[in-house]
Amino acid sequence: MDMGIAGKRALVCASSKGLGKGCAEALAAEGVDLVLNARTVGPLEETAQKIRDTYGVKVIAVAADITSEEGRAKVLAAAGHVDILVTNAGGPPPGVWSDWDREDFVKALDANMLTPIALMKALLPAMIDQGWGRVVNITSQSVKSPIAALGLSNAARAGLTGYVAGTSRQVAPSGVVINNLLPGIHATDRAVSLDSGVAKAQGISMEQAIETRSAGIPARRYGTAGEFGATCAFMCSQYAGYMIGQNILLDGGSMNATM
């Protein structure tokens, strides 16, 4: 299937590894030029060069903290015109309600709600002017089914979801499509972090923690960055123009719901 986005330009945040990298690779496979962002120079440059060599697209790598005002300014200045925006940022640490103070919530909101909003505010006007644009916000399955230990993430990502619900419908008449992509557990560093916490808390091995978590997923496995990226690429494609303000769940069937 030709996604119809060859020659477009995409900004993909937190894309040196994990789900962001999966999205970047899938877009590159469709002929999309990329602006990649992450905090650490080494892994970012390595990913950028691998994508250049594999797919032959133009790739700009910008090492910066996208959750800071200075970092966003640096990334946006380097990016220039952008047709596709994929927002992404690492989730806040797990815990319980008594662990979190106001500063913890402010940090979570900055990373997982206010940063995507700031990027959209900066890039949507040009998309509207040209009559075409795509935004995919990588959020979490916790938006649909909150996870008790991820209260910081639940709160921040739910706020972003509400913002997108309204904004997506305001910009849709101009050919700009905004949706959210909600991952369940995938084989990334985030999964390693969560499984390590479970293993430590329960006094079990990492292998046992992974086996236990996988048993609760109808697909009986973790998702891969590759299949996540392919879903993202479709949501950025010419075929997604009638998909407005949706929350697309990719969780192996973990959430049992009819809607």
PDB file of C-alpha atoms in Angstrom:
ATOM      1  CA  MET A   1       0.000   0.000   0.000  1.00  0.00           C
ATOM      2  CA  ASP A   2       1.352   3.403  -0.998  1.00  0.00           C
ATOM      3  CA  MET A   3       0.746   5.690   1.981  1.00  0.00           C
ATOM      4  CA  GLY A   4       0.971   8.740  -0.275  1.00  0.00           C
ATOM      5  CA  ILE A   5       3.386  10.639   1.975  1.00  0.00           C
ATOM      6  CA  ALA A   6       6.691  10.264   0.129  1.00  0.00           C
ATOM      7  CA  GLY A   7       8.535  13.568   0.134  1.00  0.00           C
ATOM      8  CA  LYS A   8       6.738  14.850   3.233  1.00  0.00           C
ATOM      9  CA  ARG A   9       8.740  16.046   6.245  1.00  0.00           C
ATOM     10  CA  ALA A  10       8.139  14.688   9.748  1.00  0.00           C
ATOM     11  CA  LEU A  11       9.291  15.713  13.197  1.00  0.00           C
ATOM     12  CA  VAL A  12       9.429  12.654  15.435  1.00  0.00           C
ATOM     13  CA  CYS A  13      10.153  13.270  19.113  1.00  0.00           C
ATOM     14  CA  ALA A  14      12.029  10.898  21.419  1.00  0.00           C
ATOM     15  CA  SER A  15      13.007   8.906  18.357  1.00  0.00           C
ATOM     16  CA  SER A  16      16.480   7.559  19.095  1.00  0.00           C
ATOM     17  CA  LYS A  17      15.004   4.297  20.404  1.00  0.00           C
ATOM     18  CA  GLY A  18      11.804   2.537  21.369  1.00  0.00           C
ATOM     19  CA  LEU A  19       8.422   3.471  19.963  1.00  0.00           C
ATOM     20  CA  GLY A  20       9.623   6.805  18.587  1.00  0.00           C
ATOM     21  CA  LYS A  21      12.337   5.049  16.623  1.00  0.00           C
ATOM     22  CA  GLY A  22       9.789   2.543  15.325  1.00  0.00           C
ATOM     23  CA  CYS A  23       7.638   5.415  14.047  1.00  0.00           C
ATOM     24  CA  ALA A  24      10.627   7.150  12.446  1.00  0.00           C
ATOM     25  CA  GLU A  25      11.700   4.001  10.627  1.00  0.00           C
ATOM     26  CA  ALA A  26       8.183   3.298   9.358  1.00  0.00           C
ATOM     27  CA  LEU A  27       7.832   6.846   8.030  1.00  0.00           C
ATOM     28  CA  ALA A  28      11.273   6.674   6.414  1.00  0.00           C
ATOM     29  CA  ALA A  29      10.236   3.454   4.687  1.00  0.00           C
ATOM     30  CA  GLU A  30       7.434   5.489   3.085  1.00  0.00           C
ATOM     31  CA  GLY A  31       9.909   8.057   1.773  1.00  0.00           C
ATOM     32  CA  VAL A  32       9.342  10.687   4.458  1.00  0.00           C
ATOM     33  CA  ASP A  33      12.263  12.975   5.343  1.00  0.00           C
ATOM     34  CA  LEU A  34      12.834  13.202   9.072  1.00  0.00           C
ATOM     35  CA  VAL A  35      13.772  15.516  11.879  1.00  0.00           C
ATOM     36  CA  LEU A  36      14.691  13.289  14.815  1.00  0.00           C
ATOM     37  CA  ASN A  37      14.932  14.446  18.394  1.00  0.00           C
ATOM     38  CA  ALA A  38      16.215  12.943  21.616  1.00  0.00           C
ATOM     39  CA  ARG A  39      18.253  14.119  24.575  1.00  0.00           C
ATOM     40  CA  THR A  40      21.373  12.000  24.102  1.00  0.00           C
ATOM     41  CA  VAL A  41      23.614  12.695  21.117  1.00  0.00           C
ATOM     42  CA  GLY A  42      25.199   9.256  20.642  1.00  0.00           C
ATOM     43  CA  PRO A  43      22.122   7.044  20.260  1.00  0.00           C
ATOM     44  CA  LEU A  44      20.347   9.774  18.289  1.00  0.00           C
ATOM     45  CA  GLU A  45      23.119  10.136  15.726  1.00  0.00           C
ATOM     46  CA  GLU A  46      23.414   6.353  15.458  1.00  0.00           C
ATOM     47  CA  THR A  47      19.699   6.015  14.707  1.00  0.00           C
ATOM     48  CA  ALA A  48      19.792   8.911  12.238  1.00  0.00           C
ATOM     49  CA  GLN A  49      22.681   7.410  10.282  1.00  0.00           C
ATOM     50  CA  LYS A  50      21.100   3.958  10.223  1.00  0.00           C
ATOM     51  CA  ILE A  51      17.888   5.419   8.775  1.00  0.00           C
ATOM     52  CA  ARG A  52      19.829   7.414   6.158  1.00  0.00           C
ATOM     53  CA  ASP A  53      21.748   4.311   5.096  1.00  0.00           C
ATOM     54  CA  THR A  54      18.711   2.027   5.064  1.00  0.00           C
ATOM     55  CA  TYR A  55      16.032   4.227   3.503  1.00  0.00           C
ATOM     56  CA  GLY A  56      17.913   6.973   1.679  1.00  0.00           C
ATOM     57  CA  VAL A  57      15.822   9.800   3.128  1.00  0.00           C
ATOM     58  CA  LYS A  58      17.077  13.099   4.518  1.00  0.00           C
ATOM     59  CA  VAL A  59      17.487  13.020   8.287  1.00  0.00           C
ATOM     60  CA  ILE A  60      18.273  15.896  10.631  1.00  0.00           C
ATOM     61  CA  ALA A  61      19.133  14.929  14.203  1.00  0.00           C
ATOM     62  CA  VAL A  62      18.634  17.490  16.963  1.00  0.00           C
ATOM     63  CA  ALA A  63      19.774  16.599  20.474  1.00  0.00           C
ATOM     64  CA  ALA A  64      17.669  18.606  22.914  1.00  0.00           C
ATOM     65  CA  ASP A  65      15.207  18.257  25.774  1.00  0.00           C
ATOM     66  CA  ILE A  66      11.905  18.670  23.946  1.00  0.00           C
ATOM     67  CA  THR A  67      10.119  19.182  27.275  1.00  0.00           C
ATOM     68  CA  SER A  68      11.965  22.452  27.880  1.00  0.00           C
ATOM     69  CA  GLU A  69      11.218  25.766  26.182  1.00  0.00           C
ATOM     70  CA  GLU A  70      14.828  26.068  25.051  1.00  0.00           C
ATOM     71  CA  GLY A  71      14.857  22.542  23.684  1.00  0.00           C
ATOM     72  CA  ARG A  72      11.660  23.034  21.712  1.00  0.00           C
ATOM     73  CA  ALA A  73      12.981  26.276  20.238  1.00  0.00           C
ATOM     74  CA  LYS A  74      16.151  24.489  19.105  1.00  0.00           C
ATOM     75  CA  VAL A  75      14.231  21.607  17.537  1.00  0.00           C
ATOM     76  CA  LEU A  76      11.672  23.825  15.794  1.00  0.00           C
ATOM     77  CA  ALA A  77      14.378  26.101  14.401  1.00  0.00           C
ATOM     78  CA  ALA A  78      16.198  23.122  12.910  1.00  0.00           C
ATOM     79  CA  ALA A  79      13.018  21.477  11.664  1.00  0.00           C
ATOM     80  CA  GLY A  80      11.658  24.343   9.586  1.00  0.00           C
ATOM     81  CA  HIS A  81       8.574  23.324   7.622  1.00  0.00           C
ATOM     82  CA  VAL A  82       6.936  20.168   8.990  1.00  0.00           C
ATOM     83  CA  ASP A  83       4.039  18.215   7.417  1.00  0.00           C
ATOM     84  CA  ILE A  84       3.853  15.473  10.041  1.00  0.00           C
ATOM     85  CA  LEU A  85       4.337  15.724  13.804  1.00  0.00           C
ATOM     86  CA  VAL A  86       4.751  12.715  16.067  1.00  0.00           C
ATOM     87  CA  THR A  87       4.892  13.758  19.700  1.00  0.00           C
ATOM     88  CA  ASN A  88       6.430  11.472  22.263  1.00  0.00           C
ATOM     89  CA  ALA A  89       8.072  11.744  25.668  1.00  0.00           C
ATOM     90  CA  GLY A  90       9.080   9.261  28.318  1.00  0.00           C
ATOM     91  CA  GLY A  91       6.445   8.534  30.924  1.00  0.00           C
ATOM     92  CA  PRO A  92       6.735   9.625  34.565  1.00  0.00           C
ATOM     93  CA  PRO A  93       7.976   7.069  37.117  1.00  0.00           C
ATOM     94  CA  PRO A  94       5.480   4.687  38.714  1.00  0.00           C
ATOM     95  CA  GLY A  95       4.465   4.940  42.360  1.00  0.00           C
ATOM     96  CA  VAL A  96       1.481   5.357  44.646  1.00  0.00           C
ATOM     97  CA  TRP A  97      -0.678   8.389  45.365  1.00  0.00           C
ATOM     98  CA  SER A  98       1.202   9.248  48.565  1.00  0.00           C
ATOM     99  CA  ASP A  99       4.522   9.508  46.699  1.00  0.00           C
ATOM    100  CA  TRP A 100       3.566  12.456  44.501  1.00  0.00           C
ATOM    101  CA  ASP A 101       3.745  16.132  45.324  1.00  0.00           C
ATOM    102  CA  ARG A 102       2.788  19.167  43.266  1.00  0.00           C
ATOM    103  CA  GLU A 103       6.227  19.344  41.652  1.00  0.00           C
ATOM    104  CA  ASP A 104       5.872  15.763  40.404  1.00  0.00           C
ATOM    105  CA  PHE A 105       2.573  16.598  38.706  1.00  0.00           C
ATOM    106  CA  VAL A 106       3.975  19.781  37.172  1.00  0.00           C
ATOM    107  CA  LYS A 107       6.898  17.814  35.704  1.00  0.00           C
ATOM    108  CA  ALA A 108       4.520  15.169  34.311  1.00  0.00           C
ATOM    109  CA  LEU A 109       2.247  17.809  32.811  1.00  0.00           C
ATOM    110  CA  ASP A 110       5.197  19.601  31.208  1.00  0.00           C
ATOM    111  CA  ALA A 111       6.432  16.414  29.543  1.00  0.00           C
ATOM    112  CA  ASN A 112       3.258  14.576  28.613  1.00  0.00           C
ATOM    113  CA  MET A 113       0.649  17.313  28.116  1.00  0.00           C
ATOM    114  CA  LEU A 114       2.061  20.807  27.721  1.00  0.00           C
ATOM    115  CA  THR A 115       4.975  19.843  25.434  1.00  0.00           C
ATOM    116  CA  PRO A 116       2.751  18.189  22.783  1.00  0.00           C
ATOM    117  CA  ILE A 117       0.370  21.142  23.007  1.00  0.00           C
ATOM    118  CA  ALA A 118       3.226  23.617  22.518  1.00  0.00           C
ATOM    119  CA  LEU A 119       4.496  21.695  19.477  1.00  0.00           C
ATOM    120  CA  MET A 120       1.037  21.587  17.936  1.00  0.00           C
ATOM    121  CA  LYS A 121       0.518  25.294  18.544  1.00  0.00           C
ATOM    122  CA  ALA A 122       3.814  26.009  16.780  1.00  0.00           C
ATOM    123  CA  LEU A 123       3.280  23.736  13.773  1.00  0.00           C
ATOM    124  CA  LEU A 124      -0.468  23.661  13.119  1.00  0.00           C
ATOM    125  CA  PRO A 125      -0.689  27.119  11.490  1.00  0.00           C
ATOM    126  CA  ALA A 126       1.561  26.140   8.565  1.00  0.00           C
ATOM    127  CA  MET A 127      -0.293  22.838   8.158  1.00  0.00           C
ATOM    128  CA  ILE A 128      -3.584  24.727   8.048  1.00  0.00           C
ATOM    129  CA  ASP A 129      -2.212  27.187   5.490  1.00  0.00           C
ATOM    130  CA  GLN A 130      -1.140  24.390   3.143  1.00  0.00           C
ATOM    131  CA  GLY A 131      -4.368  22.432   3.667  1.00  0.00           C
ATOM    132  CA  TRP A 132      -2.688  19.226   4.831  1.00  0.00           C
ATOM    133  CA  GLY A 133      -1.093  17.955   8.006  1.00  0.00           C
ATOM    134  CA  ARG A 134      -0.884  14.990  10.322  1.00  0.00           C
ATOM    135  CA  VAL A 135      -0.283  14.833  14.069  1.00  0.00           C
ATOM    136  CA  VAL A 136       0.052  11.622  16.048  1.00  0.00           C
ATOM    137  CA  ASN A 137       0.468  11.903  19.803  1.00  0.00           C
ATOM    138  CA  ILE A 138       1.925   8.821  21.435  1.00  0.00           C
ATOM    139  CA  THR A 139       0.104   8.574  24.750  1.00  0.00           C
ATOM    140  CA  SER A 140      -0.785   5.377  26.656  1.00  0.00           C
ATOM    141  CA  GLN A 141      -3.408   2.699  27.120  1.00  0.00           C
ATOM    142  CA  SER A 142      -3.893   4.265  30.561  1.00  0.00           C
ATOM    143  CA  VAL A 143      -5.976   6.981  28.866  1.00  0.00           C
ATOM    144  CA  LYS A 144      -8.716   4.406  28.351  1.00  0.00           C
ATOM    145  CA  SER A 145      -7.978   2.182  31.332  1.00  0.00           C
ATOM    146  CA  PRO A 146      -6.016   3.985  34.070  1.00  0.00           C
ATOM    147  CA  ILE A 147      -3.146   2.121  35.695  1.00  0.00           C
ATOM    148  CA  ALA A 148      -2.980   2.715  39.452  1.00  0.00           C
ATOM    149  CA  ALA A 149       0.823   2.799  39.655  1.00  0.00           C
ATOM    150  CA  LEU A 150       1.005   5.340  36.809  1.00  0.00           C
ATOM    151  CA  GLY A 151      -1.087   8.084  38.354  1.00  0.00           C
ATOM    152  CA  LEU A 152       1.189  10.860  37.082  1.00  0.00           C
ATOM    153  CA  SER A 153       0.927   9.539  33.544  1.00  0.00           C
ATOM    154  CA  ASN A 154      -2.823   8.946  33.853  1.00  0.00           C
ATOM    155  CA  ALA A 155      -3.399  12.567  34.814  1.00  0.00           C
ATOM    156  CA  ALA A 156      -1.135  14.237  32.271  1.00  0.00           C
ATOM    157  CA  ARG A 157      -2.102  12.110  29.278  1.00  0.00           C
ATOM    158  CA  ALA A 158      -5.807  12.407  30.042  1.00  0.00           C
ATOM    159  CA  GLY A 159      -5.381  16.175  29.881  1.00  0.00           C
ATOM    160  CA  LEU A 160      -3.749  15.934  26.458  1.00  0.00           C
ATOM    161  CA  THR A 161      -6.557  13.655  25.289  1.00  0.00           C
ATOM    162  CA  GLY A 162      -9.139  16.258  26.224  1.00  0.00           C
ATOM    163  CA  TYR A 163      -7.216  18.970  24.407  1.00  0.00           C
ATOM    164  CA  VAL A 164      -6.945  16.874  21.252  1.00  0.00           C
ATOM    165  CA  ALA A 165     -10.648  16.030  21.324  1.00  0.00           C
ATOM    166  CA  GLY A 166     -11.537  19.667  20.792  1.00  0.00           C
ATOM    167  CA  THR A 167      -8.587  20.900  18.743  1.00  0.00           C
ATOM    168  CA  SER A 168      -8.716  18.052  16.222  1.00  0.00           C
ATOM    169  CA  ARG A 169     -12.240  18.991  15.266  1.00  0.00           C
ATOM    170  CA  GLN A 170     -11.368  22.664  14.914  1.00  0.00           C
ATOM    171  CA  VAL A 171      -8.547  22.024  12.431  1.00  0.00           C
ATOM    172  CA  ALA A 172     -10.134  19.136  10.512  1.00  0.00           C
ATOM    173  CA  PRO A 173     -11.862  21.429   7.968  1.00  0.00           C
ATOM    174  CA  SER A 174      -8.388  22.573   6.880  1.00  0.00           C
ATOM    175  CA  GLY A 175      -7.203  19.049   6.076  1.00  0.00           C
ATOM    176  CA  VAL A 176      -5.211  18.692   9.290  1.00  0.00           C
ATOM    177  CA  VAL A 177      -5.685  15.391  11.111  1.00  0.00           C
ATOM    178  CA  ILE A 178      -4.834  14.886  14.786  1.00  0.00           C
ATOM    179  CA  ASN A 179      -5.114  11.536  16.551  1.00  0.00           C
ATOM    180  CA  ASN A 180      -3.585   9.747  19.510  1.00  0.00           C
ATOM    181  CA  LEU A 181      -1.860   6.362  19.462  1.00  0.00           C
ATOM    182  CA  LEU A 182      -2.166   4.458  22.737  1.00  0.00           C
ATOM    183  CA  PRO A 183       0.445   1.750  23.341  1.00  0.00           C
ATOM    184  CA  GLY A 184       0.027  -1.079  25.731  1.00  0.00           C
ATOM    185  CA  ILE A 185       3.157  -2.872  26.840  1.00  0.00           C
ATOM    186  CA  HIS A 186       5.831  -3.027  24.138  1.00  0.00           C
ATOM    187  CA  ALA A 187       9.337  -4.471  24.161  1.00  0.00           C
ATOM    188  CA  THR A 188      11.131  -1.186  24.874  1.00  0.00           C
ATOM    189  CA  ASP A 189      13.242   0.350  27.630  1.00  0.00           C
ATOM    190  CA  ARG A 190      10.001   1.489  29.286  1.00  0.00           C
ATOM    191  CA  ALA A 191       8.940  -2.145  29.631  1.00  0.00           C
ATOM    192  CA  VAL A 192      12.322  -3.007  31.109  1.00  0.00           C
ATOM    193  CA  SER A 193      11.898  -0.236  33.684  1.00  0.00           C
ATOM    194  CA  LEU A 194       8.385  -1.344  34.652  1.00  0.00           C
ATOM    195  CA  ASP A 195       9.285  -5.022  34.760  1.00  0.00           C
ATOM    196  CA  SER A 196      12.380  -4.283  36.835  1.00  0.00           C
ATOM    197  CA  GLY A 197      10.189  -2.522  39.379  1.00  0.00           C
ATOM    198  CA  VAL A 198       7.811  -5.481  39.541  1.00  0.00           C
ATOM    199  CA  ALA A 199      10.669  -7.971  39.836  1.00  0.00           C
ATOM    200  CA  LYS A 200      12.233  -6.008  42.683  1.00  0.00           C
ATOM    201  CA  ALA A 201       8.957  -5.470  44.524  1.00  0.00           C
ATOM    202  CA  GLN A 202       7.914  -9.117  44.279  1.00  0.00           C
ATOM    203  CA  GLY A 203      11.346 -10.689  44.626  1.00  0.00           C
ATOM    204  CA  ILE A 204      11.161 -12.490  41.278  1.00  0.00           C
ATOM    205  CA  SER A 205      13.351 -12.618  38.195  1.00  0.00           C
ATOM    206  CA  MET A 206      12.898 -10.380  35.162  1.00  0.00           C
ATOM    207  CA  GLU A 207      11.950 -13.449  33.152  1.00  0.00           C
ATOM    208  CA  GLN A 208       9.196 -14.265  35.627  1.00  0.00           C
ATOM    209  CA  ALA A 209       7.950 -10.683  35.598  1.00  0.00           C
ATOM    210  CA  ILE A 210       7.764 -10.681  31.788  1.00  0.00           C
ATOM    211  CA  GLU A 211       6.071 -14.079  31.709  1.00  0.00           C
ATOM    212  CA  THR A 212       3.477 -12.974  34.252  1.00  0.00           C
ATOM    213  CA  ARG A 213       2.712  -9.734  32.396  1.00  0.00           C
ATOM    214  CA  SER A 214       2.531 -11.517  29.020  1.00  0.00           C
ATOM    215  CA  ALA A 215       0.068 -14.045  30.422  1.00  0.00           C
ATOM    216  CA  GLY A 216      -2.367 -11.190  31.020  1.00  0.00           C
ATOM    217  CA  ILE A 217      -2.237 -10.054  27.401  1.00  0.00           C
ATOM    218  CA  PRO A 218      -4.568 -11.940  25.032  1.00  0.00           C
ATOM    219  CA  ALA A 219      -1.862 -11.846  22.347  1.00  0.00           C
ATOM    220  CA  ARG A 220       0.437 -13.493  24.948  1.00  0.00           C
ATOM    221  CA  ARG A 221       3.362 -11.256  24.073  1.00  0.00           C
ATOM    222  CA  TYR A 222       4.642  -7.720  24.137  1.00  0.00           C
ATOM    223  CA  GLY A 223       4.184  -5.528  21.094  1.00  0.00           C
ATOM    224  CA  THR A 224       7.116  -4.581  18.885  1.00  0.00           C
ATOM    225  CA  ALA A 225       8.349  -1.135  17.910  1.00  0.00           C
ATOM    226  CA  GLY A 226       8.036  -2.179  14.270  1.00  0.00           C
ATOM    227  CA  GLU A 227       4.320  -2.916  14.343  1.00  0.00           C
ATOM    228  CA  PHE A 228       3.710   0.189  16.431  1.00  0.00           C
ATOM    229  CA  GLY A 229       5.570   2.281  13.849  1.00  0.00           C
ATOM    230  CA  ALA A 230       3.546   0.766  11.016  1.00  0.00           C
ATOM    231  CA  THR A 231       0.323   1.822  12.733  1.00  0.00           C
ATOM    232  CA  CYS A 232       1.713   5.321  13.203  1.00  0.00           C
ATOM    233  CA  ALA A 233       2.667   5.527   9.527  1.00  0.00           C
ATOM    234  CA  PHE A 234      -0.878   4.619   8.500  1.00  0.00           C
ATOM    235  CA  MET A 235      -2.253   7.317  10.793  1.00  0.00           C
ATOM    236  CA  CYS A 236       0.014   9.789   8.988  1.00  0.00           C
ATOM    237  CA  SER A 237      -1.008   8.574   5.551  1.00  0.00           C
ATOM    238  CA  GLN A 238      -3.309   9.850   2.831  1.00  0.00           C
ATOM    239  CA  TYR A 239      -5.879   7.288   3.998  1.00  0.00           C
ATOM    240  CA  ALA A 240      -6.337   8.741   7.498  1.00  0.00           C
ATOM    241  CA  GLY A 241      -8.096  11.931   6.464  1.00  0.00           C
ATOM    242  CA  TYR A 242     -11.436  10.819   7.905  1.00  0.00           C
ATOM    243  CA  MET A 243      -9.949   9.673  11.229  1.00  0.00           C
ATOM    244  CA  ILE A 244     -10.385  12.725  13.461  1.00  0.00           C
ATOM    245  CA  GLY A 245      -9.606  12.993  17.166  1.00  0.00           C
ATOM    246  CA  GLN A 246      -9.454   9.255  17.764  1.00  0.00           C
ATOM    247  CA  ASN A 247      -7.602   7.263  20.420  1.00  0.00           C
ATOM    248  CA  ILE A 248      -6.190   4.191  18.696  1.00  0.00           C
ATOM    249  CA  LEU A 249      -5.387   1.432  21.165  1.00  0.00           C
ATOM    250  CA  LEU A 250      -2.517  -0.944  20.400  1.00  0.00           C
ATOM    251  CA  ASP A 251      -2.288  -3.241  23.402  1.00  0.00           C
ATOM    252  CA  GLY A 252      -2.598  -6.847  22.258  1.00  0.00           C
ATOM    253  CA  GLY A 253      -6.176  -6.978  23.525  1.00  0.00           C
ATOM    254  CA  SER A 254      -5.323  -6.135  27.126  1.00  0.00           C
ATOM    255  CA  MET A 255      -8.229  -3.756  27.551  1.00  0.00           C
ATOM    256  CA  ASN A 256     -11.492  -5.654  27.393  1.00  0.00           C
ATOM    257  CA  ALA A 257     -14.167  -3.218  26.227  1.00  0.00           C
ATOM    258  CA  THR A 258     -16.782  -2.979  23.501  1.00  0.00           C
ATOM    259  CA  MET A 259     -16.075   0.693  22.740  1.00  0.00           C
TER     260      MET A 259
END
